Amino acid sequence: MYKEDCIFCKIAQGQIPSTKVFENDEILAFRDINPKAPTHILIIPKAHYETLSDVDNETLLGKLLQAVQQITKGLEIEHYRTVINNGSGAGQEVFHMHLHILAGRKLDWPPG
Ligand code: AMP
Ligand code: ZN
């Protein structure tokens, strides 16, 4: 549920500041501290799951995608990319599962 040395658990608990864009009981979204696009938002479950593969709660999985919809609608972002890096080989650096929303510039496809 809460992992002591996890930076995103600390953000979820308000122990480390973040620029919040969305919050409810289970989910928090905040601005990425090192944005890779003009809009770069991270969405996390407040509960600690290391990777997407570890999330065993299908309702929560749906709610995370609904948060993407709500946030992008609220910010009137029509064109965006959602990314989940699962594992270090895929670029995951913070091992508290999160979704990225990237927008505001042309995004290459396929990604690097
Ligand atoms: P990933 O590579 O998918 O694990 O993404 C981790 C993301 O977390 C990176 O884009 C970082 O810039 C971002 N990040 C790390 N620490 C913080 C923080 N304290 N506040 C906001 N974003 C952060
Ligand atoms: Zn965590």
PDB file of C-alpha atoms and ligand atoms in Angstrom:
ATOM      1  CA  MET A   1       0.000   0.000   0.000  1.00  0.00           C
ATOM      2  CA  TYR A   2       2.685   2.500   1.057  1.00  0.00           C
ATOM      3  CA  LYS A   3       6.379   1.877   0.439  1.00  0.00           C
ATOM      4  CA  GLU A   4       8.754   3.766   2.703  1.00  0.00           C
ATOM      5  CA  ASP A   5      11.458   4.643   0.186  1.00  0.00           C
ATOM      6  CA  CYS A   6       9.148   5.353  -2.759  1.00  0.00           C
ATOM      7  CA  ILE A   7       9.131   8.929  -4.069  1.00  0.00           C
ATOM      8  CA  PHE A   8       5.650   8.615  -5.615  1.00  0.00           C
ATOM      9  CA  CYS A   9       4.209   7.201  -2.375  1.00  0.00           C
ATOM     10  CA  LYS A  10       5.619  10.301  -0.681  1.00  0.00           C
ATOM     11  CA  ILE A  11       4.043  12.538  -3.339  1.00  0.00           C
ATOM     12  CA  ALA A  12       0.721  10.678  -2.928  1.00  0.00           C
ATOM     13  CA  GLN A  13       0.849  11.339   0.829  1.00  0.00           C
ATOM     14  CA  GLY A  14       1.817  14.997   0.369  1.00  0.00           C
ATOM     15  CA  GLN A  15       5.222  14.468   1.992  1.00  0.00           C
ATOM     16  CA  ILE A  16       6.943  15.680  -1.183  1.00  0.00           C
ATOM     17  CA  PRO A  17       5.345  18.617  -3.024  1.00  0.00           C
ATOM     18  CA  SER A  18       3.934  18.265  -6.522  1.00  0.00           C
ATOM     19  CA  THR A  19       1.951  20.380  -8.944  1.00  0.00           C
ATOM     20  CA  LYS A  20      -1.372  18.579  -8.782  1.00  0.00           C
ATOM     21  CA  VAL A  21      -3.766  18.565 -11.702  1.00  0.00           C
ATOM     22  CA  PHE A  22      -6.263  15.916 -10.518  1.00  0.00           C
ATOM     23  CA  GLU A  23      -6.968  14.021  -7.331  1.00  0.00           C
ATOM     24  CA  ASN A  24      -9.521  11.670  -5.856  1.00  0.00           C
ATOM     25  CA  ASP A  25      -9.422   9.006  -3.142  1.00  0.00           C
ATOM     26  CA  GLU A  26      -7.422   6.533  -5.199  1.00  0.00           C
ATOM     27  CA  ILE A  27      -5.613   8.535  -7.868  1.00  0.00           C
ATOM     28  CA  LEU A  28      -3.345  11.578  -8.088  1.00  0.00           C
ATOM     29  CA  ALA A  29      -2.078  13.386 -11.189  1.00  0.00           C
ATOM     30  CA  PHE A  30       0.707  15.956 -11.172  1.00  0.00           C
ATOM     31  CA  ARG A  31       3.138  17.686 -13.520  1.00  0.00           C
ATOM     32  CA  ASP A  32       6.338  15.845 -14.401  1.00  0.00           C
ATOM     33  CA  ILE A  33       9.321  17.605 -12.847  1.00  0.00           C
ATOM     34  CA  ASN A  34      11.412  17.059 -15.996  1.00  0.00           C
ATOM     35  CA  PRO A  35       8.872  17.455 -18.798  1.00  0.00           C
ATOM     36  CA  LYS A  36       9.515  15.731 -22.117  1.00  0.00           C
ATOM     37  CA  ALA A  37       6.776  17.736 -23.850  1.00  0.00           C
ATOM     38  CA  PRO A  38       5.074  21.117 -23.194  1.00  0.00           C
ATOM     39  CA  THR A  39       2.380  19.200 -21.307  1.00  0.00           C
ATOM     40  CA  HIS A  40       3.708  16.232 -19.331  1.00  0.00           C
ATOM     41  CA  ILE A  41       1.462  14.863 -16.594  1.00  0.00           C
ATOM     42  CA  LEU A  42       1.907  11.748 -14.476  1.00  0.00           C
ATOM     43  CA  ILE A  43      -1.072   9.786 -13.142  1.00  0.00           C
ATOM     44  CA  ILE A  44      -0.490   7.434 -10.222  1.00  0.00           C
ATOM     45  CA  PRO A  45      -2.600   5.161  -8.081  1.00  0.00           C
ATOM     46  CA  LYS A  46      -2.128   6.346  -4.479  1.00  0.00           C
ATOM     47  CA  ALA A  47      -1.523   2.731  -3.493  1.00  0.00           C
ATOM     48  CA  HIS A  48       1.921   1.376  -4.288  1.00  0.00           C
ATOM     49  CA  TYR A  49       2.229  -0.988  -7.248  1.00  0.00           C
ATOM     50  CA  GLU A  50       5.712  -1.348  -8.726  1.00  0.00           C
ATOM     51  CA  THR A  51       4.683  -1.824 -12.337  1.00  0.00           C
ATOM     52  CA  LEU A  52       1.583  -2.046 -14.505  1.00  0.00           C
ATOM     53  CA  SER A  53       2.038  -5.825 -14.447  1.00  0.00           C
ATOM     54  CA  ASP A  54       1.545  -5.752 -10.672  1.00  0.00           C
ATOM     55  CA  VAL A  55      -1.827  -3.959 -10.712  1.00  0.00           C
ATOM     56  CA  ASP A  56      -4.325  -6.695  -9.903  1.00  0.00           C
ATOM     57  CA  ASN A  57      -7.294  -4.352  -9.480  1.00  0.00           C
ATOM     58  CA  GLU A  58      -9.201  -4.110 -12.761  1.00  0.00           C
ATOM     59  CA  THR A  59     -11.483  -1.381 -11.457  1.00  0.00           C
ATOM     60  CA  LEU A  60      -8.453   0.754 -10.649  1.00  0.00           C
ATOM     61  CA  LEU A  61      -7.006   0.109 -14.109  1.00  0.00           C
ATOM     62  CA  GLY A  62     -10.211   1.452 -15.637  1.00  0.00           C
ATOM     63  CA  LYS A  63     -10.212   4.452 -13.318  1.00  0.00           C
ATOM     64  CA  LEU A  64      -6.657   5.346 -14.322  1.00  0.00           C
ATOM     65  CA  LEU A  65      -7.727   5.548 -17.971  1.00  0.00           C
ATOM     66  CA  GLN A  66     -10.841   7.496 -16.997  1.00  0.00           C
ATOM     67  CA  ALA A  67      -8.518   9.947 -15.232  1.00  0.00           C
ATOM     68  CA  VAL A  68      -6.665  10.387 -18.536  1.00  0.00           C
ATOM     69  CA  GLN A  69      -9.988  11.252 -20.188  1.00  0.00           C
ATOM     70  CA  GLN A  70     -11.024  13.671 -17.451  1.00  0.00           C
ATOM     71  CA  ILE A  71      -7.683  15.462 -17.285  1.00  0.00           C
ATOM     72  CA  THR A  72      -7.309  15.882 -21.041  1.00  0.00           C
ATOM     73  CA  LYS A  73     -10.920  17.042 -21.397  1.00  0.00           C
ATOM     74  CA  GLY A  74     -10.498  19.479 -18.524  1.00  0.00           C
ATOM     75  CA  LEU A  75      -7.334  20.929 -20.039  1.00  0.00           C
ATOM     76  CA  GLU A  76      -8.893  20.834 -23.535  1.00  0.00           C
ATOM     77  CA  ILE A  77      -6.082  18.641 -24.834  1.00  0.00           C
ATOM     78  CA  GLU A  78      -7.280  16.849 -27.938  1.00  0.00           C
ATOM     79  CA  HIS A  79      -4.031  15.294 -29.190  1.00  0.00           C
ATOM     80  CA  TYR A  80      -1.981  13.460 -26.629  1.00  0.00           C
ATOM     81  CA  ARG A  81      -0.059  10.284 -25.997  1.00  0.00           C
ATOM     82  CA  THR A  82      -0.422   8.042 -22.962  1.00  0.00           C
ATOM     83  CA  VAL A  83       2.626   5.968 -22.059  1.00  0.00           C
ATOM     84  CA  ILE A  84       3.247   3.349 -19.388  1.00  0.00           C
ATOM     85  CA  ASN A  85       6.850   2.206 -19.100  1.00  0.00           C
ATOM     86  CA  ASN A  86       6.824  -1.269 -17.599  1.00  0.00           C
ATOM     87  CA  GLY A  87      10.265  -2.344 -16.360  1.00  0.00           C
ATOM     88  CA  SER A  88      13.719  -0.792 -16.674  1.00  0.00           C
ATOM     89  CA  GLY A  89      14.211  -2.122 -20.203  1.00  0.00           C
ATOM     90  CA  ALA A  90      11.182  -0.090 -21.270  1.00  0.00           C
ATOM     91  CA  GLY A  91      12.480   3.078 -19.583  1.00  0.00           C
ATOM     92  CA  GLN A  92      10.780   2.826 -16.193  1.00  0.00           C
ATOM     93  CA  GLU A  93      12.821   4.753 -13.619  1.00  0.00           C
ATOM     94  CA  VAL A  94      10.323   5.218 -10.807  1.00  0.00           C
ATOM     95  CA  PHE A  95       8.984   1.889  -9.595  1.00  0.00           C
ATOM     96  CA  HIS A  96       5.570   3.109  -8.540  1.00  0.00           C
ATOM     97  CA  MET A  97       3.280   2.453 -11.482  1.00  0.00           C
ATOM     98  CA  HIS A  98       2.323   5.589 -13.404  1.00  0.00           C
ATOM     99  CA  LEU A  99       0.863   6.743 -16.692  1.00  0.00           C
ATOM    100  CA  HIS A 100       2.366   9.604 -18.658  1.00  0.00           C
ATOM    101  CA  ILE A 101       0.278  12.074 -20.632  1.00  0.00           C
ATOM    102  CA  LEU A 102       2.391  13.873 -23.224  1.00  0.00           C
ATOM    103  CA  ALA A 103       1.055  16.677 -25.389  1.00  0.00           C
ATOM    104  CA  GLY A 104       1.792  20.055 -26.904  1.00  0.00           C
ATOM    105  CA  ARG A 105       4.270  19.045 -29.572  1.00  0.00           C
ATOM    106  CA  LYS A 106       4.472  16.656 -32.504  1.00  0.00           C
ATOM    107  CA  LEU A 107       5.173  13.215 -31.069  1.00  0.00           C
ATOM    108  CA  ASP A 108       7.238  10.818 -33.166  1.00  0.00           C
ATOM    109  CA  TRP A 109       5.853   7.452 -34.129  1.00  0.00           C
ATOM    110  CA  PRO A 110       7.213   4.878 -33.641  1.00  0.00           C
ATOM    111  CA  PRO A 111       8.763   6.136 -30.394  1.00  0.00           C
ATOM    112  CA  GLY A 112      12.507   5.721 -29.852  1.00  0.00           C
TER     113      GLY A 112
HETATM  114  P1  AMP B   1       9.444   6.577 -15.837  1.00  0.00           P
HETATM  115  O1  AMP B   1      10.746   6.731 -16.594  1.00  0.00           O
HETATM  116  O2  AMP B   1       8.322   6.082 -16.689  1.00  0.00           O
HETATM  117  O3  AMP B   1       9.632   5.792 -14.565  1.00  0.00           O
HETATM  118  O4  AMP B   1       9.011   8.046 -15.440  1.00  0.00           O
HETATM  119  C1  AMP B   1       9.382   8.643 -14.249  1.00  0.00           C
HETATM  120  C2  AMP B   1       9.067  10.116 -14.383  1.00  0.00           C
HETATM  121  O5  AMP B   1       8.978  10.676 -13.102  1.00  0.00           O
HETATM  122  C3  AMP B   1      10.140  10.909 -15.156  1.00  0.00           C
HETATM  123  O6  AMP B   1       9.537  11.528 -16.296  1.00  0.00           O
HETATM  124  C4  AMP B   1      10.609  11.940 -14.126  1.00  0.00           C
HETATM  125  O7  AMP B   1      10.886  13.201 -14.711  1.00  0.00           O
HETATM  126  C5  AMP B   1       9.429  12.002 -13.171  1.00  0.00           C
HETATM  127  N1  AMP B   1       9.720  12.415 -11.809  1.00  0.00           N
HETATM  128  C6  AMP B   1      10.699  11.947 -10.990  1.00  0.00           C
HETATM  129  N2  AMP B   1      10.640  12.558  -9.786  1.00  0.00           N
HETATM  130  C7  AMP B   1       9.600  13.431  -9.837  1.00  0.00           C
HETATM  131  C8  AMP B   1       9.021  14.351  -8.920  1.00  0.00           C
HETATM  132  N3  AMP B   1       9.507  14.505  -7.680  1.00  0.00           N
HETATM  133  N4  AMP B   1       7.971  15.091  -9.319  1.00  0.00           N
HETATM  134  C9  AMP B   1       7.462  14.952 -10.565  1.00  0.00           C
HETATM  135  N5  AMP B   1       7.954  14.081 -11.475  1.00  0.00           N
HETATM  136  C10 AMP B   1       9.007  13.341 -11.132  1.00  0.00           C
HETATM  137 ZN    ZN B   2       5.078   3.939  -4.176  1.00  0.00          ZN
END
